[in-house]
Coordinates of C-alpha atoms in Angstrom, one line a residue:
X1 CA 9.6 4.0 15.4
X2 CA 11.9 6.5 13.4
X3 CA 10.9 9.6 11.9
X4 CA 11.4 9.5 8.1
X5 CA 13.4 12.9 8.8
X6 CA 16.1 11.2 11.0
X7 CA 16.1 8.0 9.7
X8 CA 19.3 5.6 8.8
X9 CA 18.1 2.6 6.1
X10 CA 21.4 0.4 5.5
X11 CA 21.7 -1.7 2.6
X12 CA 23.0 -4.9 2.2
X13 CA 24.3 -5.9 -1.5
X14 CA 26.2 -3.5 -3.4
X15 CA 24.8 -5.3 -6.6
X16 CA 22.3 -3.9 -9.3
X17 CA 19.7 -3.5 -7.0
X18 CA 21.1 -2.4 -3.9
X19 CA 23.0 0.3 -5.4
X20 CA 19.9 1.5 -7.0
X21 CA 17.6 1.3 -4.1
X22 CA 20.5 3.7 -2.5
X23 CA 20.1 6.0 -5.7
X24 CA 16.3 5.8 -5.0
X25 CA 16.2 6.6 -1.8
X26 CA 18.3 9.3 -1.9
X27 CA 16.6 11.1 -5.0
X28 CA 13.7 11.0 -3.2
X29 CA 14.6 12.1 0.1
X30 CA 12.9 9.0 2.1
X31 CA 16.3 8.6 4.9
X32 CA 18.8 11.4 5.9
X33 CA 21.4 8.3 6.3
X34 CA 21.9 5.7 4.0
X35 CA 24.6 2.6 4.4
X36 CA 25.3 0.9 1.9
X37 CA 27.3 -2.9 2.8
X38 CA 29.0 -5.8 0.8
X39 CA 32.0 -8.2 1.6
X40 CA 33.8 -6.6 -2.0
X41 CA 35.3 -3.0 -0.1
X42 CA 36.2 -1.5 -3.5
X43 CA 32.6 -2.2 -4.9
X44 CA 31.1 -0.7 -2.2
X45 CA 33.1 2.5 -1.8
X46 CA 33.3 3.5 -5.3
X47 CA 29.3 3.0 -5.4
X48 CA 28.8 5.6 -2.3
X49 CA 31.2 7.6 -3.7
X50 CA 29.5 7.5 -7.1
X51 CA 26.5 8.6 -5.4
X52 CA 27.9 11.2 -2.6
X53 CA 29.4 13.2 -6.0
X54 CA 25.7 14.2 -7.1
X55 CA 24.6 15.1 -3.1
X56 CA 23.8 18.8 -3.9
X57 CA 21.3 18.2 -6.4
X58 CA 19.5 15.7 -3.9
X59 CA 17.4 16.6 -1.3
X60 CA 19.8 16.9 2.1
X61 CA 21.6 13.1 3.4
X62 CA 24.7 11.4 4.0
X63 CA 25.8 8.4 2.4
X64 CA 28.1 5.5 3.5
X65 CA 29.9 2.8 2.0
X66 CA 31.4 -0.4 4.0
X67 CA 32.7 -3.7 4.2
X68 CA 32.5 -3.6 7.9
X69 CA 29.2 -4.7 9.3
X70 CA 29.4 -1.9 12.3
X71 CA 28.4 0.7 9.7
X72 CA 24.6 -0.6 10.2
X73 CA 24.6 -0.5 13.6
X74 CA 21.1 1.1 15.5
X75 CA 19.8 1.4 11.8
X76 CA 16.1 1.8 11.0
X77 CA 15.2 -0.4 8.6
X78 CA 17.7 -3.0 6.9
X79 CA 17.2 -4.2 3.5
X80 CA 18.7 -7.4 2.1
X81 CA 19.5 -7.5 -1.3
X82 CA 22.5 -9.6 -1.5
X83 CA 22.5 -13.0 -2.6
X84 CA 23.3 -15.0 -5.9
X85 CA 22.7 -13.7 -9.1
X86 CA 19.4 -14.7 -11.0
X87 CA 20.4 -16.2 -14.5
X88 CA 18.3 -16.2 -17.9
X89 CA 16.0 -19.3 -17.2
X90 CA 16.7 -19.5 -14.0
X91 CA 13.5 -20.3 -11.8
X92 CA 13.4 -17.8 -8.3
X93 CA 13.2 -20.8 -6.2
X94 CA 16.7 -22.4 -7.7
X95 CA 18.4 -19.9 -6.0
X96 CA 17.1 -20.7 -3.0
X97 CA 19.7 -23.5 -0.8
X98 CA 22.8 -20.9 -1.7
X99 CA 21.0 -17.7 -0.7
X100 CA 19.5 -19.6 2.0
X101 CA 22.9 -20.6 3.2
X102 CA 24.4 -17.1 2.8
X103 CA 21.6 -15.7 5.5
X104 CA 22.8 -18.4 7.7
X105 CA 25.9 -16.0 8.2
X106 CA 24.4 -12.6 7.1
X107 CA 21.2 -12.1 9.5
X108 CA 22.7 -13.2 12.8
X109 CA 25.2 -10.5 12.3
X110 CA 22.8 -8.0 11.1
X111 CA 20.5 -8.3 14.1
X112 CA 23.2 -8.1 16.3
X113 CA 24.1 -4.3 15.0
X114 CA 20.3 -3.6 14.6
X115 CA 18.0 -5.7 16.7
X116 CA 15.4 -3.0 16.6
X117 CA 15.7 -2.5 13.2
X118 CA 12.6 -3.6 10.4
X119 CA 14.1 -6.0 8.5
X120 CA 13.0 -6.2 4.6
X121 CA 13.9 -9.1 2.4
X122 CA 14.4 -8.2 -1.2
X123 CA 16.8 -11.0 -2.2
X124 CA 15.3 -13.5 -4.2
X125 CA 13.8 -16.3 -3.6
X126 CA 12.3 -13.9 -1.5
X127 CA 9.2 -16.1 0.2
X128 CA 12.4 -18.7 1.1
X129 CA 14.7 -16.1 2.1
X130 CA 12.0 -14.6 4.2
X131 CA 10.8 -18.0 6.1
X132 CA 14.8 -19.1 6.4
X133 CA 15.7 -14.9 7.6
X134 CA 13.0 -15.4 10.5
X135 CA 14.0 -18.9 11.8
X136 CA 17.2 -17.8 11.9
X137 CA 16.7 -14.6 13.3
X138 CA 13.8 -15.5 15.8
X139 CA 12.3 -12.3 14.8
X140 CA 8.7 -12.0 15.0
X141 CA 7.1 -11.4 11.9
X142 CA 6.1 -8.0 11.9
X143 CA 9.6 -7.0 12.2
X144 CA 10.7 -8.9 9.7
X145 CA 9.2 -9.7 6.2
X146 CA 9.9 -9.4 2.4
X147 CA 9.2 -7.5 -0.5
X148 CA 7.0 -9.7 -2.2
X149 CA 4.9 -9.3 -5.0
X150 CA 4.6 -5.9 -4.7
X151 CA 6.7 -5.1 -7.8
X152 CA 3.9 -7.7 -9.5
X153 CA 1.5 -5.5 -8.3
X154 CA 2.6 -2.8 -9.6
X155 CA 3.7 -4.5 -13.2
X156 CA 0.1 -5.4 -13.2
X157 CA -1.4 -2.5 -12.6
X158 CA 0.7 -1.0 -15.2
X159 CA -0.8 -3.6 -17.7
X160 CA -4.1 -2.9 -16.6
X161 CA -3.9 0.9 -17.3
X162 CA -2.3 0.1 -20.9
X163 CA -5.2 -1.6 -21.4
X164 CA -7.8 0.3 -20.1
X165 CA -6.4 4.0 -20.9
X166 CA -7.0 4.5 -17.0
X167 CA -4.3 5.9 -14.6
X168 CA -2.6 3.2 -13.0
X169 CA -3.2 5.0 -9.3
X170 CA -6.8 4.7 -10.0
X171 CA -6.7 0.3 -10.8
X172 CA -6.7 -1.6 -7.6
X173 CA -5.8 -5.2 -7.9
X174 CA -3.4 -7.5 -6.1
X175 CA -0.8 -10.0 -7.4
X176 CA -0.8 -12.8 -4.3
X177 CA 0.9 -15.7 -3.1
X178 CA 4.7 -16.5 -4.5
X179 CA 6.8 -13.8 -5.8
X180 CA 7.5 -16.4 -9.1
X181 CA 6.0 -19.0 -11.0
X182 CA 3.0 -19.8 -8.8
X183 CA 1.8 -16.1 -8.0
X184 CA -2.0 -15.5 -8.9
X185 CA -3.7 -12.3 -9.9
X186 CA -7.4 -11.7 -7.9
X187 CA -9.5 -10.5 -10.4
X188 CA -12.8 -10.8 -8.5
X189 CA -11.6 -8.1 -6.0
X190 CA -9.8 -5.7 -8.8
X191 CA -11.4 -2.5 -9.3
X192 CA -10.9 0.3 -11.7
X193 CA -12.0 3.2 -9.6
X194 CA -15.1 2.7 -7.8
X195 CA -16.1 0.2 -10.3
X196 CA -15.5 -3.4 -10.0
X197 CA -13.1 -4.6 -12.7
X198 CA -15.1 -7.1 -13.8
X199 CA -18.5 -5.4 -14.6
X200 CA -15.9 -3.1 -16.0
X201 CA -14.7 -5.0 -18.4
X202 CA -18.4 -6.7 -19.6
X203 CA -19.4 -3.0 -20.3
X204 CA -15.9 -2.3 -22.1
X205 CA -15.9 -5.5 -23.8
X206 CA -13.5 -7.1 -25.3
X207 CA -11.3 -5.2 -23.1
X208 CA -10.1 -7.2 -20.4
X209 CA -11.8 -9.9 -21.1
X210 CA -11.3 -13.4 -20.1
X211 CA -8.4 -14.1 -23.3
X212 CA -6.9 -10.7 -22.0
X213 CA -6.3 -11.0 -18.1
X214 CA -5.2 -14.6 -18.8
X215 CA -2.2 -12.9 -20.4
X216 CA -1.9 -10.1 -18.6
X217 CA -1.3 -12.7 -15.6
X218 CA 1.2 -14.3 -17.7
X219 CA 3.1 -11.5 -18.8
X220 CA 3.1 -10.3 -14.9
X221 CA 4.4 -14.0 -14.0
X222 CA 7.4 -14.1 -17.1
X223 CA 8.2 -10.1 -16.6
X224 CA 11.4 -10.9 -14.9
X225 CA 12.7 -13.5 -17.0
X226 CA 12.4 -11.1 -19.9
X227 CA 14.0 -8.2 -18.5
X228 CA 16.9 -10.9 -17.3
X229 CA 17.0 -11.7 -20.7
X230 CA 17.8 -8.7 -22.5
X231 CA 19.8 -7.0 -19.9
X232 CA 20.5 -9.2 -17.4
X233 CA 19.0 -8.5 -14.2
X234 CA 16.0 -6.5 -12.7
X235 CA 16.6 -3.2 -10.7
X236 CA 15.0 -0.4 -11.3
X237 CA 11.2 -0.9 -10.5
X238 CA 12.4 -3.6 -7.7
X239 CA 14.2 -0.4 -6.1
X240 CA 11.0 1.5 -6.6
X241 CA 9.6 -0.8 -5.0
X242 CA 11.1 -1.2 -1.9
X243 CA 11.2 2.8 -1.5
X244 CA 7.3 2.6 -1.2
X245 CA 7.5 0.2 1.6
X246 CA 10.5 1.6 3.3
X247 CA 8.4 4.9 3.5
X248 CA 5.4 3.4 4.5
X249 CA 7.6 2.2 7.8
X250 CA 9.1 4.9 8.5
X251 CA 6.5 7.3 8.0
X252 CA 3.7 5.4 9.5
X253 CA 2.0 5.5 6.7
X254 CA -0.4 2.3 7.3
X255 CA -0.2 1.6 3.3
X256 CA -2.0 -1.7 2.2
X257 CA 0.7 -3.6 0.0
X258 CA 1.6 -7.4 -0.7
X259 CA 4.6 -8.0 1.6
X260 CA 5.2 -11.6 2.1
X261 CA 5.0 -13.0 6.0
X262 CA 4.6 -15.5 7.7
X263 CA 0.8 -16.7 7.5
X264 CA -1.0 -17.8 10.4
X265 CA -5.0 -19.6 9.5
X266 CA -5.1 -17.4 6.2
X267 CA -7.7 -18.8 4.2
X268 CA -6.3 -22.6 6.0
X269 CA -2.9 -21.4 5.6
X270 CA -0.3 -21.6 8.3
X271 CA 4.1 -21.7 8.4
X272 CA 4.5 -20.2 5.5
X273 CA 5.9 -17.0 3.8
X274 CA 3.6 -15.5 1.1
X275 CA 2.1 -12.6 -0.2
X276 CA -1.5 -11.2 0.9
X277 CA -2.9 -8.0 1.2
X278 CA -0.9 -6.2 4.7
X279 CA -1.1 -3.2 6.4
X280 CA 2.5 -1.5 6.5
X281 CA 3.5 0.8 8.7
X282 CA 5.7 1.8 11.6
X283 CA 5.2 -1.1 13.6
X284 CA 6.3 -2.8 10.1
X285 CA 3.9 -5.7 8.6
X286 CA 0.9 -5.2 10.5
X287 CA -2.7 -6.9 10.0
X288 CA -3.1 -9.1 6.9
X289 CA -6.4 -8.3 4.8
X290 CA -8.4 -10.7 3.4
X291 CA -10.2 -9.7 0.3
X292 CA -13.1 -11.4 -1.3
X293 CA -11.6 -14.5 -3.5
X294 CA -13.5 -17.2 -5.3
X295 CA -13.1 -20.3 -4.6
X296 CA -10.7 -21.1 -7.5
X297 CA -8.7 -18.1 -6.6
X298 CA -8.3 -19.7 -2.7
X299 CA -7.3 -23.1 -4.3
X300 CA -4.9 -21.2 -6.3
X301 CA -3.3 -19.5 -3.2
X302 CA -3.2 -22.7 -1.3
X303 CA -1.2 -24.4 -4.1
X304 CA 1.0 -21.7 -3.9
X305 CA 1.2 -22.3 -0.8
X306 CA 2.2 -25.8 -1.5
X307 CA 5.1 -24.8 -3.8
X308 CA 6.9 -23.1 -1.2
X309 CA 6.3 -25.4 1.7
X310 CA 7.8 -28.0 -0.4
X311 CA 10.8 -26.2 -1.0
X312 CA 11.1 -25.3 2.4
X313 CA 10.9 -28.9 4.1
X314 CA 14.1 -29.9 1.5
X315 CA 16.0 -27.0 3.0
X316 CA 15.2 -28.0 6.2
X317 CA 12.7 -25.2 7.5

């Protein structure tokens, strides 16, 4: 386990994301060495070098750019970003057979470099991506695992505290299953504060009421294909994102988030890759929680479930 102080994260996909997730973590201080790696050298270079011109108004750390693979080598945590580019319309899980052959190559070099490393998927569709990384990589699943719907979770809580006028630190509620179409929100465990969000909202009423989560949910679901829509990809919050859980490993920070992994008996769910509730820490994805759900809300996860299985047994996995 790496101290946050000495750390190395290297990145893989000097795209949208990747290169902001660099930005990100170097703003905020969370690795004293950051790679940065993609197959297009000039792309790569001129993004670190982008970056290394505004070093003395960051907080102290070095940052590399590389087409060679060798520049990961003994990092701490590995981040996959690369893959092909989501298009306006475009469902997660169509990307899935050519990002899915792309790891094929990708991780069997990667874990060659870093085998001790924590491996997080980011690359979309991530639950695929993540089941296809860790039959390829033989990895156990703590060590690897994806970003999941933790972006969700936080675009919901943000809609939550529009709603409510409350800080969206003090709204706890979880977006679960797939990161895309199938995801679910659990209501019956949300809280806003101490307070149940429920019996929150029948003493609030009509806020978030039943007419109001049902679109909340659905804006949550669509928010990527909007932002993909006007500007054509997703990047900044996703990078936010994976800064909280790269912290949370390498600071041993035990942090409950919604990482996809590999679920064993979860509520009669087995072999596949979604997001639950997990502690994240140095050990990487840790023990999976299982909040209170209703018995529509377990349906809904195990349909969810479904989706991606199916996908999954066409791509052979």
């Amino acid at each position: 386990m790496a101290r946050a102080g000495a750390s190395t994260v290297a990145i893989v996909g000097a795209g949208a994301v990747g290169a902001t997730l660099a930005y990100a973590l170097l703003m905020q201080g969370a690795a004293r060495r950051v790679v940065l790696h993609d197959v297009n050298r000039a792309k790569v270079e001129a993004e670190a070098l982008d970056l290394a011109h505004g070093i003395q108004f960051m907080p102290h750390a070095q940052i590399i750019g590389s087409d060679d693979v060798e520049a990961c080598r003994d990092a701490d945590v590995v981040v996959i970003t690369a893959g092909a580019k989501q298009r306006p319309g475009q469902t997660r899980l169509d990307l899935a057979a050519s990002t899915v052959g792309l790891m094929r190559t990708l991780v069997p070099r990667l874990t060659a470099v870093a085998p001790d490393a924590i491996f997080l998927m980011v690359t979309n569709p991530v639950d695929i991506v993540t089941q296809a990384a860790l039959a390829i990589s033989g990895l156990p699943r703590e060590q690897l695992f994806g970003s999941g719907t933790v972006l969700d979770t936080s675009r919901l809580r943000y809609r939550i505290a529009q709603e409510t006028g409350i800080a969206a630190s003090n709204v706890h509620a979880y977006v679960v299953g797939e990161h895309g179409d199938s995801e679910l929100v659990l209501w019956s465990s949300a809280m806003i504060g101490a307070v149940p969000l429920l019996d929150w909202s029948s003493t609030h009423a009509p806020l978030l009421d039943e007419p109001s989560r049902t679109a909340i949910a659905e804006e949550v679901v669509t928010a990527a294909y909007r932002i993909i829509e006007g500007k054509g990809a997703t990047n900044y919050a996703v990078a936010l994102a994976a800064v909280g859980i790269i912290q949370a490993v390498l600071r041993a920070e035990n942090r409950v988030l919604p990482v996809s992994t590999l679920l064993t008996d979860y509520v009669g769910i087995s072999d596949v890759c979604l997001s639950v509730p997990t502690v994240v820490g140095g050990d990487g994805a840790q023990e999976r929680l299982l909040p209170p759900m209703t018995p529509s809300e377990q349906a809904g996860l195990r349909a969810s479930a479904e989706h991606i299985r199916a996908v999954g047994r066409e791509l052979g996995f």
